[in-house]
Amino acid sequence: MEQKISKGWLAKTLSQLKVFENPRISEEQYPTDSEIAAETLWNSAMIEDFNQKVIVDLGAGTGILGIGTLLLGASKAIFVEKDSYALGICKENYQKIKSEFNVGEAEFLELDVSNYAGKADVVIQNPPFGTKEEHADRVFLEKAFEIASVVYSFHKANTKEFIQQFADSKKFKTTHYWEVDFPLKATQKFHTRQIHRIKVGVFRFEKAVETQNL
Ligand code: SAH
């Protein structure tokens, strides 16, 4: 189907995907809100990061980020997720989108991100923020920097300094940074009904070009 791409269309299409029914608390399975996903992806699409590119979505969950990149012209998205239940929903979501739009191909890998060994053009990830397991997001970042030279990554805004130092140590520079109010919906049983928001920083990292010693 021919589709005129706009940020509003992207947000609406992503809002129709299935989300976690019974999220696993220990894995911090919080889906990215569709408005925030569209906002983030739109910023990146503007700089041609996805068009005709191979994308890896680490800790893909139900797939909103990787599917968004496909909707914006990625040639392939590789979804890496260790939870089979989440990956099952991710596959369903991809099939739904594929039946409606002319999108690129997908690969689904039930793996711990640390065991992924491939390469790609871009990594996109909204990893666990490490509230249950300290520095859980560092494993993701380390892997992302091995896979691609452009990385989009979500982290708690109050860890910005640490994240940037870590990226620096891996020779990646922050080219873009913006903050979003990330709604953690009351999907967990023990949560009260209201939506709790936390400040999340979205980073775009790019591998620093080595300067030659002349
Ligand atoms: N990227 C999705 C999901 C975010 S929740 C979205 O934006 O909506 C984080 C996801 O990472 C969960 O689905 C969780 O199961 C997965 N995860 C956590 N640790 C992981 C690991 N070590 N390897 C692979 N997946 C992991």
Short mmCIF file of C-alpha atoms and ligand atoms in Angstrom, two decimals:
data_model
loop_
_atom_site.label_atom_id
_atom_site.label_comp_id
_atom_site.label_asym_id
_atom_site.label_seq_id
_atom_site.Cartn_x
_atom_site.Cartn_y
_atom_site.Cartn_z
CA MET A 1 0.00 0.00 0.00
CA GLU A 2 1.28 3.50 -0.87
CA GLN A 3 1.57 5.48 2.31
CA LYS A 4 2.36 9.11 2.83
CA ILE A 5 4.73 9.09 5.74
CA SER A 6 4.24 11.59 8.54
CA LYS A 7 5.02 11.61 12.23
CA GLY A 8 1.30 11.42 13.08
CA TRP A 9 0.79 8.42 10.80
CA LEU A 10 3.78 6.70 12.39
CA ALA A 11 2.49 7.31 15.93
CA LYS A 12 -0.98 6.06 15.00
CA THR A 13 0.34 2.93 13.29
CA LEU A 14 2.64 2.12 16.20
CA SER A 15 -0.19 2.66 18.70
CA GLN A 16 -2.05 -0.23 17.06
CA LEU A 17 0.66 -2.79 17.90
CA LYS A 18 0.14 -5.27 20.72
CA VAL A 19 1.98 -4.64 23.98
CA PHE A 20 2.98 -6.91 26.88
CA GLU A 21 -0.03 -8.50 28.56
CA ASN A 22 1.87 -9.81 31.58
CA PRO A 23 5.15 -7.94 31.73
CA ARG A 24 7.99 -9.55 33.66
CA ILE A 25 8.95 -7.18 36.42
CA SER A 26 12.45 -8.56 36.83
CA GLU A 27 13.17 -7.80 33.17
CA GLU A 28 11.77 -4.27 33.42
CA GLN A 29 9.49 -4.99 30.50
CA TYR A 30 8.11 -1.55 29.93
CA PRO A 31 7.10 -0.88 26.34
CA THR A 32 8.01 2.42 24.73
CA ASP A 33 4.95 4.60 24.38
CA SER A 34 3.93 5.00 20.72
CA GLU A 35 4.11 8.81 20.76
CA ILE A 36 7.63 8.70 22.18
CA ALA A 37 8.68 6.01 19.73
CA ALA A 38 7.37 8.09 16.82
CA GLU A 39 9.07 11.24 18.11
CA THR A 40 12.40 9.44 18.49
CA LEU A 41 12.24 7.62 15.18
CA TRP A 42 11.18 10.75 13.37
CA ASN A 43 14.23 12.62 14.65
CA SER A 44 16.43 9.84 13.35
CA ALA A 45 14.68 9.39 10.02
CA MET A 46 15.28 13.06 9.37
CA ILE A 47 18.96 12.30 9.27
CA GLU A 48 18.52 9.31 6.97
CA ASP A 49 19.65 6.77 9.51
CA PHE A 50 17.14 4.09 8.61
CA ASN A 51 16.44 4.31 4.90
CA GLN A 52 17.71 1.10 3.21
CA LYS A 53 19.69 0.19 6.32
CA VAL A 54 19.96 -2.96 8.43
CA ILE A 55 18.82 -2.29 11.99
CA VAL A 56 19.27 -4.34 15.15
CA ASP A 57 16.65 -3.81 17.90
CA LEU A 58 18.28 -5.05 21.12
CA GLY A 59 15.88 -6.11 23.89
CA ALA A 60 13.17 -5.71 21.28
CA GLY A 61 10.25 -6.62 23.53
CA THR A 62 7.11 -6.37 21.44
CA GLY A 63 9.08 -4.71 18.65
CA ILE A 64 7.80 -1.14 18.51
CA LEU A 65 11.20 0.44 17.79
CA GLY A 66 12.40 -2.00 15.13
CA ILE A 67 8.99 -2.03 13.46
CA GLY A 68 9.08 1.75 13.41
CA THR A 69 12.40 1.68 11.56
CA LEU A 70 10.89 -0.68 8.97
CA LEU A 71 7.98 1.72 8.50
CA LEU A 72 10.59 4.41 7.83
CA GLY A 73 12.33 2.42 5.10
CA ALA A 74 14.83 0.10 6.82
CA SER A 75 15.64 -2.85 4.54
CA LYS A 76 15.82 -5.30 7.44
CA ALA A 77 15.26 -5.34 11.20
CA ILE A 78 16.82 -7.96 13.45
CA PHE A 79 14.90 -8.34 16.71
CA VAL A 80 16.97 -9.70 19.62
CA GLU A 81 15.00 -10.60 22.74
CA LYS A 82 15.59 -13.25 25.38
CA ASP A 83 11.95 -13.67 26.39
CA SER A 84 10.04 -15.98 24.06
CA TYR A 85 6.66 -14.59 25.08
CA ALA A 86 7.66 -11.04 24.14
CA LEU A 87 9.30 -12.23 20.93
CA GLY A 88 6.07 -14.03 19.99
CA ILE A 89 4.13 -10.77 20.24
CA CYS A 90 6.90 -9.05 18.29
CA LYS A 91 6.47 -11.56 15.43
CA GLU A 92 2.69 -11.07 15.44
CA ASN A 93 3.17 -7.31 15.31
CA TYR A 94 5.56 -7.60 12.38
CA GLN A 95 3.15 -9.88 10.47
CA LYS A 96 0.36 -7.37 10.98
CA ILE A 97 2.47 -4.48 9.67
CA LYS A 98 3.81 -6.58 6.79
CA SER A 99 0.25 -7.39 5.71
CA GLU A 100 -0.65 -3.70 5.58
CA PHE A 101 2.50 -2.02 4.29
CA ASN A 102 5.37 -2.74 1.98
CA VAL A 103 8.09 -3.09 4.63
CA GLY A 104 11.52 -4.76 4.68
CA GLU A 105 12.34 -8.17 6.09
CA ALA A 106 12.70 -9.24 9.70
CA GLU A 107 14.69 -11.77 11.69
CA PHE A 108 13.72 -12.86 15.22
CA LEU A 109 16.41 -14.12 17.56
CA GLU A 110 15.58 -15.50 20.99
CA LEU A 111 18.88 -14.61 22.58
CA ASP A 112 20.51 -12.80 25.42
CA VAL A 113 21.93 -9.65 23.81
CA SER A 114 25.40 -10.56 25.04
CA ASN A 115 25.28 -13.63 22.75
CA TYR A 116 24.45 -11.74 19.57
CA ALA A 117 27.45 -11.74 17.25
CA GLY A 118 26.31 -9.98 14.05
CA LYS A 119 26.95 -6.54 12.59
CA ALA A 120 24.50 -3.94 11.27
CA ASP A 121 24.25 -0.30 10.20
CA VAL A 122 22.30 0.93 13.22
CA VAL A 123 21.32 -0.34 16.68
CA ILE A 124 18.21 0.95 18.41
CA GLN A 125 17.44 -0.02 21.97
CA ASN A 126 15.36 0.82 24.97
CA PRO A 127 17.14 -1.43 27.45
CA PRO A 128 16.17 -2.11 31.07
CA PHE A 129 17.19 1.05 32.91
CA GLY A 130 18.90 -0.94 35.61
CA THR A 131 16.52 -0.22 38.45
CA LYS A 132 16.19 -3.96 39.21
CA GLU A 133 19.66 -4.98 38.18
CA GLU A 134 22.31 -2.31 38.46
CA HIS A 135 23.95 -1.27 35.18
CA ALA A 136 21.79 -3.63 33.16
CA ASP A 137 21.91 -1.02 30.41
CA ARG A 138 25.71 -1.12 30.25
CA VAL A 139 25.68 -4.66 28.81
CA PHE A 140 23.38 -3.40 26.08
CA LEU A 141 25.54 -0.38 25.30
CA GLU A 142 28.71 -2.42 25.15
CA LYS A 143 27.09 -4.83 22.70
CA ALA A 144 25.52 -2.05 20.64
CA PHE A 145 28.93 -0.41 20.14
CA GLU A 146 30.31 -3.73 18.81
CA ILE A 147 27.47 -4.11 16.31
CA ALA A 148 27.09 -0.75 14.59
CA SER A 149 28.65 2.67 14.10
CA VAL A 150 25.33 4.45 14.83
CA VAL A 151 23.47 3.67 18.06
CA TYR A 152 20.19 5.01 19.45
CA SER A 153 19.73 4.26 23.12
CA PHE A 154 17.28 5.19 25.91
CA HIS A 155 18.57 5.73 29.45
CA LYS A 156 17.37 7.38 32.61
CA ALA A 157 18.20 11.07 32.22
CA ASN A 158 19.91 11.21 35.62
CA THR A 159 22.56 8.76 34.38
CA LYS A 160 23.51 10.99 31.42
CA GLU A 161 27.02 11.76 32.62
CA PHE A 162 27.85 8.14 33.29
CA ILE A 163 26.46 7.03 29.94
CA GLN A 164 28.44 9.66 28.06
CA GLN A 165 31.67 8.75 29.83
CA PHE A 166 31.06 5.13 29.00
CA ALA A 167 30.45 5.97 25.32
CA ASP A 168 33.60 8.10 25.26
CA SER A 169 35.64 5.21 26.62
CA LYS A 170 34.38 3.12 23.69
CA LYS A 171 35.23 5.91 21.20
CA PHE A 172 31.64 6.89 20.45
CA LYS A 173 30.53 10.52 20.49
CA THR A 174 27.05 11.80 21.32
CA THR A 175 25.78 13.58 18.20
CA HIS A 176 22.20 14.14 19.44
CA TYR A 177 20.49 14.03 22.81
CA TRP A 178 16.94 14.80 23.82
CA GLU A 179 14.76 14.16 26.85
CA VAL A 180 11.28 12.70 26.98
CA ASP A 181 8.80 12.16 29.82
CA PHE A 182 8.54 8.43 29.67
CA PRO A 183 5.23 7.10 30.92
CA LEU A 184 5.52 3.87 32.87
CA LYS A 185 1.98 2.67 32.57
CA ALA A 186 0.38 0.82 35.45
CA THR A 187 0.71 -2.55 33.77
CA GLN A 188 2.15 -4.25 36.86
CA LYS A 189 -0.28 -5.65 39.40
CA PHE A 190 1.21 -3.78 42.32
CA HIS A 191 1.07 -0.45 40.57
CA THR A 192 -1.65 2.01 41.30
CA ARG A 193 -3.75 3.19 38.37
CA GLN A 194 -2.01 6.43 37.57
CA ILE A 195 0.73 6.74 35.01
CA HIS A 196 4.08 7.39 36.55
CA ARG A 197 6.50 9.42 34.41
CA ILE A 198 10.26 9.40 34.48
CA LYS A 199 12.72 11.56 32.57
CA VAL A 200 14.45 9.52 29.93
CA GLY A 201 17.31 10.67 27.72
CA VAL A 202 17.48 9.46 24.14
CA PHE A 203 21.02 9.39 22.80
CA ARG A 204 22.33 9.12 19.26
CA PHE A 205 25.92 7.92 19.32
CA GLU A 206 28.27 7.70 16.39
CA LYS A 207 31.63 6.03 16.23
CA ALA A 208 34.35 8.67 16.33
CA VAL A 209 36.47 8.77 13.21
CA GLU A 210 40.04 7.81 14.05
CA THR A 211 42.39 10.70 13.39
CA GLN A 212 45.47 9.58 11.54
CA ASN A 213 48.90 10.21 12.91
CA LEU A 214 50.80 11.87 10.11
N1 SAH B 1 12.42 -2.29 23.24
C1 SAH B 1 11.07 -2.57 23.72
C2 SAH B 1 11.06 -3.23 25.09
C3 SAH B 1 11.67 -2.47 26.23
S1 SAH B 1 11.64 -3.38 27.75
C4 SAH B 1 10.27 -1.29 23.71
O1 SAH B 1 10.88 -0.25 23.53
O2 SAH B 1 9.04 -1.32 23.87
C5 SAH B 1 13.25 -4.15 27.74
C6 SAH B 1 13.25 -5.52 27.04
O3 SAH B 1 14.58 -6.06 27.12
C7 SAH B 1 12.34 -6.57 27.67
O4 SAH B 1 11.51 -7.12 26.69
C8 SAH B 1 13.30 -7.64 28.24
O5 SAH B 1 12.78 -8.96 28.18
C9 SAH B 1 14.50 -7.47 27.35
N2 SAH B 1 15.78 -7.90 27.94
C10 SAH B 1 16.26 -7.59 29.18
N3 SAH B 1 17.50 -8.07 29.36
C11 SAH B 1 17.82 -8.71 28.19
C12 SAH B 1 18.99 -9.40 27.74
N4 SAH B 1 20.05 -9.52 28.51
N5 SAH B 1 18.99 -9.94 26.50
C13 SAH B 1 17.89 -9.80 25.68
N6 SAH B 1 16.77 -9.14 26.05
C14 SAH B 1 16.73 -8.61 27.29
#
